[in-house]
Amino acid sequence: MSEGRSGASTTGAPTVLRMILGRRLQERRLGAGASLEDAAKALRVTPLTIRRLEKAEVALKPLYVEKLLETYGADRQEIDEFVVLAERANEPGWWHAYRDVLPNWFSAYVSLETGAKTLRTYEPHYVTGLLQTSRYAREVLSGGFPGAGDEDLQRRVDLRLRRQGLLERPDAPTLWVVMEEAVLHRVVGGPEVMREQIERLLEVSELEHVSVDVVPFTAGAHVGVCAPYTYFRFEEPELPDIVYTEILSGAMYLDQRSDVAAHLEAHNRMSLLTSDTDSRALLNRMRKEYS
């Protein structure tokens, strides 16, 4: 995923915790039989403000949270615990330190990536960012941002490499990558860079929580052959499955069941076109070609 692309359309960069708390506020309101108008009246704001709080489009002000929960009949202990969580949710994530090269719309992606239990990606053009080597990432980002200076480019590379730390956590998410064989033929940075990158793919594919499937050219036409996307699933029941997808002029976050189901089904179908054995054989063959 190419963090930094301009023209994307999102409405903010909420942390996963803020999204969870927004959903809980909505559930508490509905459980109390209160309408958006009732909640808005308690805070002396518009119903739109309440909707935006519940959708995590704005920060959760502790005073607002406290007043809303009082209105919904919550006890003191629940209110105090919720306020503490709200304060935590408003704290910037580690990626905030890279805000000079990380636009608001992609901050949301990094937050989702950090909090997900399962990640599924489809990549028709490049190796997915979480598995890129430093030199491969630099070449990809250099091509995507031809006007960037050395310092700016290095900041982008550092951000991408730091994101990869989630795969080394004790509670690392499951990562399932499906990529097109074309990715391995696109010579990024020269044969040496490509060989190093393929060796990295072979290495991580041996990890229990990482799968790398390569759809061969011989698979012909199939349901994928579209823009790259990432599917997120979370352990928290409050959060729906979410799909992030890119187009030339922007990006979208999809959480409608029909949209998510379509992308999940496509990923399942593409995975049937390959196997671990065939993928590793293809990776090994391409590594030899770059030697």
GROMACS .gro file of C-alpha atoms in nm, residues 144-272:
model
  129
  144GLY     CA    1   0.579   0.683  -0.635
  145PHE     CA    2   0.723   1.015  -0.517
  146PRO     CA    3   0.973   1.122  -0.786
  147GLY     CA    4   1.004   1.472  -0.641
  148ALA     CA    5   1.083   1.364  -0.285
  149GLY     CA    6   1.420   1.456  -0.135
  150ASP     CA    7   1.650   1.201   0.026
  151GLU     CA    8   1.542   1.287   0.381
  152ASP     CA    9   1.173   1.274   0.296
  153LEU     CA   10   1.218   0.944   0.113
  154GLN     CA   11   1.407   0.791   0.404
  155ARG     CA   12   1.129   0.894   0.643
  156ARG     CA   13   0.880   0.709   0.426
  157VAL     CA   14   1.101   0.400   0.417
  158ASP     CA   15   1.147   0.412   0.796
  159LEU     CA   16   0.771   0.432   0.846
  160ARG     CA   17   0.713   0.131   0.621
  161LEU     CA   18   0.976  -0.075   0.800
  162ARG     CA   19   0.845   0.022   1.142
  163ARG     CA   20   0.499  -0.098   1.043
  164GLN     CA   21   0.649  -0.442   0.986
  165GLY     CA   22   0.718  -0.473   1.358
  166LEU     CA   23   0.363  -0.594   1.414
  167LEU     CA   24   0.459  -0.929   1.257
  168GLU     CA   25   0.713  -0.982   1.536
  169ARG     CA   26   0.476  -0.913   1.825
  170PRO     CA   27   0.379  -1.199   2.060
  171ASP     CA   28   0.018  -1.133   1.952
  172ALA     CA   29   0.105  -1.086   1.586
  173PRO     CA   30  -0.191  -1.091   1.348
  174THR     CA   31  -0.238  -1.354   1.079
  175LEU     CA   32  -0.122  -1.220   0.743
  176TRP     CA   33  -0.239  -1.387   0.422
  177VAL     CA   34  -0.094  -1.237   0.106
  178VAL     CA   35  -0.213  -1.318  -0.246
  179MET     CA   36  -0.003  -1.160  -0.518
  180GLU     CA   37   0.017  -1.188  -0.893
  181GLU     CA   38   0.320  -1.350  -1.057
  182ALA     CA   39   0.363  -1.018  -1.237
  183VAL     CA   40   0.489  -0.874  -0.907
  184LEU     CA   41   0.794  -1.100  -0.931
  185HIS     CA   42   0.866  -1.000  -1.290
  186ARG     CA   43   0.846  -0.625  -1.227
  187VAL     CA   44   1.215  -0.547  -1.179
  188VAL     CA   45   1.229  -0.300  -0.892
  189GLY     CA   46   1.580  -0.168  -0.825
  190GLY     CA   47   1.760  -0.431  -1.032
  191PRO     CA   48   1.830  -0.806  -1.001
  192GLU     CA   49   2.011  -0.783  -0.667
  193VAL     CA   50   1.723  -0.598  -0.501
  194MET     CA   51   1.474  -0.843  -0.648
  195ARG     CA   52   1.671  -1.147  -0.534
  196GLU     CA   53   1.694  -1.006  -0.182
  197GLN     CA   54   1.320  -0.933  -0.184
  198ILE     CA   55   1.227  -1.283  -0.299
  199GLU     CA   56   1.452  -1.433  -0.031
  200ARG     CA   57   1.262  -1.224   0.222
  201LEU     CA   58   0.931  -1.363   0.093
  202LEU     CA   59   1.060  -1.718   0.121
  203GLU     CA   60   1.178  -1.650   0.475
  204VAL     CA   61   0.856  -1.498   0.608
  205SER     CA   62   0.637  -1.755   0.433
  206GLU     CA   63   0.779  -2.012   0.674
  207LEU     CA   64   0.631  -1.825   0.971
  208GLU     CA   65   0.321  -1.989   1.115
  209HIS     CA   66   0.115  -1.670   1.099
  210VAL     CA   67   0.219  -1.561   0.746
  211SER     CA   68   0.104  -1.710   0.414
  212VAL     CA   69   0.231  -1.596   0.075
  213ASP     CA   70   0.040  -1.720  -0.230
  214VAL     CA   71   0.144  -1.634  -0.584
  215VAL     CA   72  -0.117  -1.656  -0.860
  216PRO     CA   73   0.073  -1.782  -1.168
  217PHE     CA   74   0.030  -1.644  -1.517
  218THR     CA   75  -0.107  -1.984  -1.615
  219ALA     CA   76  -0.415  -1.918  -1.399
  220GLY     CA   77  -0.545  -1.698  -1.681
  221ALA     CA   78  -0.836  -1.462  -1.622
  222HIS     CA   79  -0.972  -1.465  -1.268
  223VAL     CA   80  -1.184  -1.271  -1.023
  224GLY     CA   81  -0.891  -1.062  -0.893
  225VAL     CA   82  -0.711  -0.857  -1.157
  226CYS     CA   83  -0.819  -0.537  -0.990
  227ALA     CA   84  -0.686  -0.272  -0.757
  228PRO     CA   85  -0.485  -0.381  -0.452
  229TYR     CA   86  -0.681  -0.412  -0.130
  230THR     CA   87  -0.649  -0.517   0.232
  231TYR     CA   88  -0.913  -0.691   0.440
  232PHE     CA   89  -0.910  -0.635   0.817
  233ARG     CA   90  -1.078  -0.851   1.081
  234PHE     CA   91  -1.070  -0.760   1.450
  235GLU     CA   92  -1.095  -0.953   1.773
  236GLU     CA   93  -1.329  -0.693   1.925
  237PRO     CA   94  -1.695  -0.772   1.846
  238GLU     CA   95  -1.779  -0.401   1.820
  239LEU     CA   96  -1.576  -0.362   1.503
  240PRO     CA   97  -1.699  -0.481   1.164
  241ASP     CA   98  -1.471  -0.631   0.903
  242ILE     CA   99  -1.323  -0.352   0.692
  243VAL     CA  100  -1.169  -0.343   0.344
  244TYR     CA  101  -0.925  -0.078   0.228
  245THR     CA  102  -0.882  -0.039  -0.145
  246GLU     CA  103  -0.689   0.199  -0.367
  247ILE     CA  104  -0.752   0.362  -0.701
  248LEU     CA  105  -0.530   0.597  -0.900
  249SER     CA  106  -0.677   0.912  -0.746
  250GLY     CA  107  -0.757   0.797  -0.395
  251ALA     CA  108  -0.856   0.529  -0.148
  252MET     CA  109  -1.167   0.399   0.025
  253TYR     CA  110  -1.253   0.223   0.351
  254LEU     CA  111  -1.547  -0.015   0.304
  255ASP     CA  112  -1.750  -0.169   0.585
  256GLN     CA  113  -2.079  -0.250   0.415
  257ARG     CA  114  -2.133  -0.626   0.438
  258SER     CA  115  -2.187  -0.669   0.065
  259ASP     CA  116  -1.864  -0.485  -0.023
  260VAL     CA  117  -1.657  -0.671   0.237
  261ALA     CA  118  -1.807  -1.007   0.138
  262ALA     CA  119  -1.724  -0.947  -0.229
  263HIS     CA  120  -1.358  -0.879  -0.151
  264LEU     CA  121  -1.335  -1.172   0.089
  265GLU     CA  122  -1.487  -1.407  -0.168
  266ALA     CA  123  -1.243  -1.280  -0.432
  267HIS     CA  124  -0.951  -1.349  -0.199
  268ASN     CA  125  -1.081  -1.701  -0.130
  269ARG     CA  126  -1.123  -1.774  -0.500
  270MET     CA  127  -0.775  -1.648  -0.588
  271SER     CA  128  -0.620  -1.860  -0.314
  272LEU     CA  129  -0.765  -2.168  -0.485
   0.00000   0.00000   0.00000
